[in-house]
Amino acid sequence: AEVEVVAAAAAKPKVKGAAAAAARTGPFFLFRGDIRMDSYVHSMGIRQEAYRFFGPGKAGSAAGDIVVDRSADTYRSELASATFCGVFPGDGWSARFEDAVLNGCIPVVVQDDVHVAWEGYLDVEALSVRVRQSDMSHLVSALRAIPPQRVAALRAAGAAAWHRWAWLGYFTAERSRARTGLTRLSEEDAADLKALAAVQGADALETLMTVLR
């Protein structure tokens, strides 16, 4: 029988396990990436609409805790401190869902009728929020209306299941390569890989094998 599944991309976690449930001190909502205001074909116009409503200097970002802007070197640290992170398509499908869930941020999916990784096989609704593209202008107000108890539940679900979107075997192999001198790692990367090597639980490969059985 044929099986249709969106598998997880090989994104790297910044925070691990229980650390994903730590207090968030960064942006309330975050999206960074390529935003082509001259081409609404790109991203089906979704990134452009988000930028139009919530980009720098826009009324929707006046509270100061909304970041919708182009790529920056601060992206990874912002992911690890933001509460909600936008999942918008790019030239096609993108790995923004993995970026969010692997870094302890609640994914906010805006891509109507398009599945994210493992949707239909894992309980994606337990750890993410979906907003229709037509509701983009109300995205931030809708997120602010979510009760704190629900936000806590979303984050707890993400902290319990994030390893399902991580290809942990790859990171273990990279650590082995570094230990034998085949590659060089920064101190930060070495520490991250050491922590990832100790993670218990089914990873993305095991999840894929389960789906295909």
PDB file of C-alpha atoms in Angstrom:
ATOM      1  CA  ALA A   1       0.000   0.000   0.000  1.00  0.00           C
ATOM      2  CA  GLU A   2       1.167   3.529  -0.713  1.00  0.00           C
ATOM      3  CA  VAL A   3       2.055   5.737   2.238  1.00  0.00           C
ATOM      4  CA  GLU A   4       2.141   9.529   2.010  1.00  0.00           C
ATOM      5  CA  VAL A   5       4.110  11.190   4.759  1.00  0.00           C
ATOM      6  CA  VAL A   6       5.963  14.458   5.287  1.00  0.00           C
ATOM      7  CA  ALA A   7       9.166  13.423   7.056  1.00  0.00           C
ATOM      8  CA  ALA A   8      11.131  15.693   9.354  1.00  0.00           C
ATOM      9  CA  ALA A   9      13.986  17.760   7.934  1.00  0.00           C
ATOM     10  CA  ALA A  10      17.480  17.438   9.382  1.00  0.00           C
ATOM     11  CA  ALA A  11      17.346  20.523  11.599  1.00  0.00           C
ATOM     12  CA  LYS A  12      19.574  20.871  14.645  1.00  0.00           C
ATOM     13  CA  PRO A  13      18.108  21.375  18.143  1.00  0.00           C
ATOM     14  CA  LYS A  14      19.459  24.247  20.210  1.00  0.00           C
ATOM     15  CA  VAL A  15      17.751  23.321  23.483  1.00  0.00           C
ATOM     16  CA  LYS A  16      17.308  19.753  24.611  1.00  0.00           C
ATOM     17  CA  GLY A  17      14.645  17.796  26.463  1.00  0.00           C
ATOM     18  CA  ALA A  18      13.399  19.400  29.653  1.00  0.00           C
ATOM     19  CA  ALA A  19      15.254  22.610  28.781  1.00  0.00           C
ATOM     20  CA  ALA A  20      12.581  23.197  26.157  1.00  0.00           C
ATOM     21  CA  ALA A  21      10.082  23.788  28.972  1.00  0.00           C
ATOM     22  CA  ALA A  22      12.151  26.580  30.558  1.00  0.00           C
ATOM     23  CA  ALA A  23      10.761  30.113  30.825  1.00  0.00           C
ATOM     24  CA  ARG A  24      10.825  32.062  27.553  1.00  0.00           C
ATOM     25  CA  THR A  25      12.360  35.520  27.714  1.00  0.00           C
ATOM     26  CA  GLY A  26      12.523  36.448  24.029  1.00  0.00           C
ATOM     27  CA  PRO A  27       9.951  37.494  21.416  1.00  0.00           C
ATOM     28  CA  PHE A  28       6.302  36.592  21.911  1.00  0.00           C
ATOM     29  CA  PHE A  29       6.122  35.772  18.191  1.00  0.00           C
ATOM     30  CA  LEU A  30       9.058  35.173  15.862  1.00  0.00           C
ATOM     31  CA  PHE A  31       9.509  34.687  12.151  1.00  0.00           C
ATOM     32  CA  ARG A  32      12.707  35.324  10.239  1.00  0.00           C
ATOM     33  CA  GLY A  33      13.488  34.373   6.663  1.00  0.00           C
ATOM     34  CA  ASP A  34      13.486  35.395   3.033  1.00  0.00           C
ATOM     35  CA  ILE A  35      10.609  37.841   2.418  1.00  0.00           C
ATOM     36  CA  ARG A  36      10.127  38.795  -1.227  1.00  0.00           C
ATOM     37  CA  MET A  37       7.710  41.696  -1.191  1.00  0.00           C
ATOM     38  CA  ASP A  38       7.946  41.946  -4.976  1.00  0.00           C
ATOM     39  CA  SER A  39       6.774  38.360  -5.550  1.00  0.00           C
ATOM     40  CA  TYR A  40       3.635  37.050  -3.883  1.00  0.00           C
ATOM     41  CA  VAL A  41       4.156  33.724  -5.681  1.00  0.00           C
ATOM     42  CA  HIS A  42       6.922  33.040  -3.186  1.00  0.00           C
ATOM     43  CA  SER A  43       5.476  31.604   0.035  1.00  0.00           C
ATOM     44  CA  MET A  44       1.972  31.832  -1.494  1.00  0.00           C
ATOM     45  CA  GLY A  45       2.037  35.415  -0.234  1.00  0.00           C
ATOM     46  CA  ILE A  46       2.042  34.264   3.403  1.00  0.00           C
ATOM     47  CA  ARG A  47       5.414  35.672   4.466  1.00  0.00           C
ATOM     48  CA  GLN A  48       4.577  38.910   2.681  1.00  0.00           C
ATOM     49  CA  GLU A  49       1.249  39.251   4.486  1.00  0.00           C
ATOM     50  CA  ALA A  50       2.917  38.599   7.841  1.00  0.00           C
ATOM     51  CA  TYR A  51       5.519  41.253   7.075  1.00  0.00           C
ATOM     52  CA  ARG A  52       2.827  43.699   5.946  1.00  0.00           C
ATOM     53  CA  PHE A  53       0.990  43.418   9.247  1.00  0.00           C
ATOM     54  CA  PHE A  54       3.788  42.688  11.716  1.00  0.00           C
ATOM     55  CA  GLY A  55       7.087  43.745  10.151  1.00  0.00           C
ATOM     56  CA  PRO A  56       9.371  46.422  11.659  1.00  0.00           C
ATOM     57  CA  GLY A  57       7.519  49.657  12.305  1.00  0.00           C
ATOM     58  CA  LYS A  58       4.098  48.156  11.590  1.00  0.00           C
ATOM     59  CA  ALA A  59       1.175  48.692  13.937  1.00  0.00           C
ATOM     60  CA  GLY A  60       0.981  44.964  14.666  1.00  0.00           C
ATOM     61  CA  SER A  61       4.523  44.942  16.065  1.00  0.00           C
ATOM     62  CA  ALA A  62       4.185  48.085  18.176  1.00  0.00           C
ATOM     63  CA  ALA A  63       4.240  46.112  21.439  1.00  0.00           C
ATOM     64  CA  GLY A  64       7.919  45.397  20.825  1.00  0.00           C
ATOM     65  CA  ASP A  65       7.745  41.643  21.368  1.00  0.00           C
ATOM     66  CA  ILE A  66       6.905  40.706  17.773  1.00  0.00           C
ATOM     67  CA  VAL A  67       9.709  39.901  15.315  1.00  0.00           C
ATOM     68  CA  VAL A  68       8.732  39.364  11.680  1.00  0.00           C
ATOM     69  CA  ASP A  69      11.731  40.238   9.564  1.00  0.00           C
ATOM     70  CA  ARG A  70      14.420  38.982   7.234  1.00  0.00           C
ATOM     71  CA  SER A  71      17.139  36.542   8.276  1.00  0.00           C
ATOM     72  CA  ALA A  72      19.654  37.567  10.937  1.00  0.00           C
ATOM     73  CA  ASP A  73      22.512  36.001  12.881  1.00  0.00           C
ATOM     74  CA  THR A  74      20.320  36.178  15.996  1.00  0.00           C
ATOM     75  CA  TYR A  75      17.790  33.679  14.583  1.00  0.00           C
ATOM     76  CA  ARG A  76      18.973  30.610  16.517  1.00  0.00           C
ATOM     77  CA  SER A  77      19.127  32.377  19.867  1.00  0.00           C
ATOM     78  CA  GLU A  78      15.726  33.946  19.209  1.00  0.00           C
ATOM     79  CA  LEU A  79      14.265  30.514  18.424  1.00  0.00           C
ATOM     80  CA  ALA A  80      15.494  29.274  21.782  1.00  0.00           C
ATOM     81  CA  SER A  81      13.801  32.135  23.645  1.00  0.00           C
ATOM     82  CA  ALA A  82      10.583  32.892  21.700  1.00  0.00           C
ATOM     83  CA  THR A  83       7.142  31.672  22.787  1.00  0.00           C
ATOM     84  CA  PHE A  84       5.508  31.253  19.339  1.00  0.00           C
ATOM     85  CA  CYS A  85       7.314  30.753  16.017  1.00  0.00           C
ATOM     86  CA  GLY A  86       5.798  31.175  12.557  1.00  0.00           C
ATOM     87  CA  VAL A  87       5.706  28.198  10.199  1.00  0.00           C
ATOM     88  CA  PHE A  88       5.281  29.686   6.724  1.00  0.00           C
ATOM     89  CA  PRO A  89       6.181  28.050   3.386  1.00  0.00           C
ATOM     90  CA  GLY A  90       9.060  29.362   1.283  1.00  0.00           C
ATOM     91  CA  ASP A  91       9.731  28.456  -2.354  1.00  0.00           C
ATOM     92  CA  GLY A  92       7.799  25.322  -1.445  1.00  0.00           C
ATOM     93  CA  TRP A  93       7.781  23.323   1.754  1.00  0.00           C
ATOM     94  CA  SER A  94      10.087  24.595   4.516  1.00  0.00           C
ATOM     95  CA  ALA A  95      11.545  23.261   7.777  1.00  0.00           C
ATOM     96  CA  ARG A  96      10.217  26.035  10.029  1.00  0.00           C
ATOM     97  CA  PHE A  97       8.113  23.540  11.999  1.00  0.00           C
ATOM     98  CA  GLU A  98      11.225  21.588  12.930  1.00  0.00           C
ATOM     99  CA  ASP A  99      13.100  24.800  13.740  1.00  0.00           C
ATOM    100  CA  ALA A 100      10.380  25.663  16.250  1.00  0.00           C
ATOM    101  CA  VAL A 101       9.691  22.334  17.927  1.00  0.00           C
ATOM    102  CA  LEU A 102      13.385  21.425  18.212  1.00  0.00           C
ATOM    103  CA  ASN A 103      14.086  24.685  19.997  1.00  0.00           C
ATOM    104  CA  GLY A 104      11.224  24.721  22.488  1.00  0.00           C
ATOM    105  CA  CYS A 105       9.095  27.243  20.569  1.00  0.00           C
ATOM    106  CA  ILE A 106       5.399  26.620  19.831  1.00  0.00           C
ATOM    107  CA  PRO A 107       4.943  26.281  16.046  1.00  0.00           C
ATOM    108  CA  VAL A 108       2.261  28.515  14.513  1.00  0.00           C
ATOM    109  CA  VAL A 109       1.362  26.933  11.182  1.00  0.00           C
ATOM    110  CA  VAL A 110      -0.011  29.187   8.448  1.00  0.00           C
ATOM    111  CA  GLN A 111      -0.216  27.086   5.292  1.00  0.00           C
ATOM    112  CA  ASP A 112      -3.765  26.037   4.529  1.00  0.00           C
ATOM    113  CA  ASP A 113      -4.254  22.374   3.647  1.00  0.00           C
ATOM    114  CA  VAL A 114      -0.517  21.658   3.720  1.00  0.00           C
ATOM    115  CA  HIS A 115       0.795  19.122   6.234  1.00  0.00           C
ATOM    116  CA  VAL A 116       3.856  19.647   8.418  1.00  0.00           C
ATOM    117  CA  ALA A 117       6.290  16.856   9.313  1.00  0.00           C
ATOM    118  CA  TRP A 118       4.622  13.728  10.765  1.00  0.00           C
ATOM    119  CA  GLU A 119       1.161  15.304  10.638  1.00  0.00           C
ATOM    120  CA  GLY A 120      -1.408  12.529  10.455  1.00  0.00           C
ATOM    121  CA  TYR A 121       0.918  10.144  12.317  1.00  0.00           C
ATOM    122  CA  LEU A 122       1.861  12.035  15.471  1.00  0.00           C
ATOM    123  CA  ASP A 123      -0.381  14.334  17.520  1.00  0.00           C
ATOM    124  CA  VAL A 124       0.852  17.565  15.957  1.00  0.00           C
ATOM    125  CA  GLU A 125      -2.181  19.480  17.259  1.00  0.00           C
ATOM    126  CA  ALA A 126      -1.049  18.829  20.834  1.00  0.00           C
ATOM    127  CA  LEU A 127       2.081  20.953  20.416  1.00  0.00           C
ATOM    128  CA  SER A 128       1.249  23.500  17.690  1.00  0.00           C
ATOM    129  CA  VAL A 129      -1.309  26.095  16.611  1.00  0.00           C
ATOM    130  CA  ARG A 130      -2.872  26.483  13.147  1.00  0.00           C
ATOM    131  CA  VAL A 131      -4.088  29.816  11.796  1.00  0.00           C
ATOM    132  CA  ARG A 132      -5.748  30.187   8.409  1.00  0.00           C
ATOM    133  CA  GLN A 133      -4.048  32.466   5.920  1.00  0.00           C
ATOM    134  CA  SER A 134      -7.179  34.605   5.696  1.00  0.00           C
ATOM    135  CA  ASP A 135      -6.828  35.351   9.433  1.00  0.00           C
ATOM    136  CA  MET A 136      -3.262  36.659   9.184  1.00  0.00           C
ATOM    137  CA  SER A 137      -4.184  40.187  10.284  1.00  0.00           C
ATOM    138  CA  HIS A 138      -5.480  38.729  13.568  1.00  0.00           C
ATOM    139  CA  LEU A 139      -2.653  36.249  14.101  1.00  0.00           C
ATOM    140  CA  VAL A 140      -0.979  37.948  17.058  1.00  0.00           C
ATOM    141  CA  SER A 141      -4.235  38.856  18.810  1.00  0.00           C
ATOM    142  CA  ALA A 142      -5.394  35.245  18.425  1.00  0.00           C
ATOM    143  CA  LEU A 143      -2.158  34.014  20.022  1.00  0.00           C
ATOM    144  CA  ARG A 144      -2.443  36.494  22.877  1.00  0.00           C
ATOM    145  CA  ALA A 145      -5.972  35.195  23.549  1.00  0.00           C
ATOM    146  CA  ILE A 146      -4.726  31.643  24.187  1.00  0.00           C
ATOM    147  CA  PRO A 147      -5.046  30.940  27.938  1.00  0.00           C
ATOM    148  CA  PRO A 148      -1.771  30.482  29.849  1.00  0.00           C
ATOM    149  CA  GLN A 149      -2.778  26.934  30.750  1.00  0.00           C
ATOM    150  CA  ARG A 150      -3.090  26.061  27.063  1.00  0.00           C
ATOM    151  CA  VAL A 151       0.276  27.669  26.278  1.00  0.00           C
ATOM    152  CA  ALA A 152       1.843  25.615  29.056  1.00  0.00           C
ATOM    153  CA  ALA A 153       0.231  22.436  27.711  1.00  0.00           C
ATOM    154  CA  LEU A 154       1.476  23.132  24.173  1.00  0.00           C
ATOM    155  CA  ARG A 155       5.002  23.689  25.421  1.00  0.00           C
ATOM    156  CA  ALA A 156       4.928  20.605  27.643  1.00  0.00           C
ATOM    157  CA  ALA A 157       3.785  18.463  24.714  1.00  0.00           C
ATOM    158  CA  GLY A 158       6.614  19.841  22.609  1.00  0.00           C
ATOM    159  CA  ALA A 159       9.165  19.198  25.352  1.00  0.00           C
ATOM    160  CA  ALA A 160       7.963  15.597  25.641  1.00  0.00           C
ATOM    161  CA  ALA A 161       8.034  14.792  21.923  1.00  0.00           C
ATOM    162  CA  TRP A 162      10.650  17.035  20.250  1.00  0.00           C
ATOM    163  CA  HIS A 163      13.071  14.129  19.657  1.00  0.00           C
ATOM    164  CA  ARG A 164      10.598  12.675  17.137  1.00  0.00           C
ATOM    165  CA  TRP A 165      11.614  15.498  14.772  1.00  0.00           C
ATOM    166  CA  ALA A 166      15.366  15.111  15.402  1.00  0.00           C
ATOM    167  CA  TRP A 167      17.649  12.785  13.427  1.00  0.00           C
ATOM    168  CA  LEU A 168      19.623  11.913  16.562  1.00  0.00           C
ATOM    169  CA  GLY A 169      21.668   9.181  14.887  1.00  0.00           C
ATOM    170  CA  TYR A 170      23.156  11.747  12.519  1.00  0.00           C
ATOM    171  CA  PHE A 171      24.300  13.939  15.402  1.00  0.00           C
ATOM    172  CA  THR A 172      25.756  10.921  17.200  1.00  0.00           C
ATOM    173  CA  ALA A 173      27.696  10.065  14.041  1.00  0.00           C
ATOM    174  CA  GLU A 174      28.974  13.643  13.781  1.00  0.00           C
ATOM    175  CA  ARG A 175      30.224  13.428  17.356  1.00  0.00           C
ATOM    176  CA  SER A 176      32.039  10.188  16.556  1.00  0.00           C
ATOM    177  CA  ARG A 177      33.639  11.790  13.502  1.00  0.00           C
ATOM    178  CA  ALA A 178      34.864  14.683  15.636  1.00  0.00           C
ATOM    179  CA  ARG A 179      36.255  12.380  18.306  1.00  0.00           C
ATOM    180  CA  THR A 180      38.302  10.517  15.684  1.00  0.00           C
ATOM    181  CA  GLY A 181      39.589  13.740  14.142  1.00  0.00           C
ATOM    182  CA  LEU A 182      37.632  13.493  10.894  1.00  0.00           C
ATOM    183  CA  THR A 183      35.928  16.828  11.491  1.00  0.00           C
ATOM    184  CA  ARG A 184      36.290  19.831  13.764  1.00  0.00           C
ATOM    185  CA  LEU A 185      33.571  21.272  15.977  1.00  0.00           C
ATOM    186  CA  SER A 186      33.271  24.500  17.902  1.00  0.00           C
ATOM    187  CA  GLU A 187      33.025  24.163  21.688  1.00  0.00           C
ATOM    188  CA  GLU A 188      29.319  25.023  21.480  1.00  0.00           C
ATOM    189  CA  ASP A 189      28.639  22.394  18.802  1.00  0.00           C
ATOM    190  CA  ALA A 190      30.645  19.790  20.699  1.00  0.00           C
ATOM    191  CA  ALA A 191      28.621  20.462  23.855  1.00  0.00           C
ATOM    192  CA  ASP A 192      25.353  20.284  21.896  1.00  0.00           C
ATOM    193  CA  LEU A 193      26.299  16.964  20.284  1.00  0.00           C
ATOM    194  CA  LYS A 194      27.332  15.507  23.645  1.00  0.00           C
ATOM    195  CA  ALA A 195      23.938  16.385  25.083  1.00  0.00           C
ATOM    196  CA  LEU A 196      22.117  15.033  22.028  1.00  0.00           C
ATOM    197  CA  ALA A 197      24.001  11.746  22.235  1.00  0.00           C
ATOM    198  CA  ALA A 198      22.505  11.200  25.703  1.00  0.00           C
ATOM    199  CA  VAL A 199      18.886  11.747  24.624  1.00  0.00           C
ATOM    200  CA  GLN A 200      16.548   8.797  25.173  1.00  0.00           C
ATOM    201  CA  GLY A 201      13.494   8.190  23.001  1.00  0.00           C
ATOM    202  CA  ALA A 202      12.496   7.483  19.422  1.00  0.00           C
ATOM    203  CA  ASP A 203      14.043   9.881  16.931  1.00  0.00           C
ATOM    204  CA  ALA A 204      12.989  10.877  13.404  1.00  0.00           C
ATOM    205  CA  LEU A 205      14.427   7.706  11.833  1.00  0.00           C
ATOM    206  CA  GLU A 206      12.552   5.442  14.228  1.00  0.00           C
ATOM    207  CA  THR A 207       9.399   7.471  13.627  1.00  0.00           C
ATOM    208  CA  LEU A 208       9.788   7.085   9.871  1.00  0.00           C
ATOM    209  CA  MET A 209      10.302   3.318  10.194  1.00  0.00           C
ATOM    210  CA  THR A 210       7.164   3.065  12.315  1.00  0.00           C
ATOM    211  CA  VAL A 211       5.149   5.025   9.751  1.00  0.00           C
ATOM    212  CA  LEU A 212       6.344   2.809   6.886  1.00  0.00           C
ATOM    213  CA  ARG A 213       5.625  -0.505   8.615  1.00  0.00           C
TER     214      ARG A 213
END
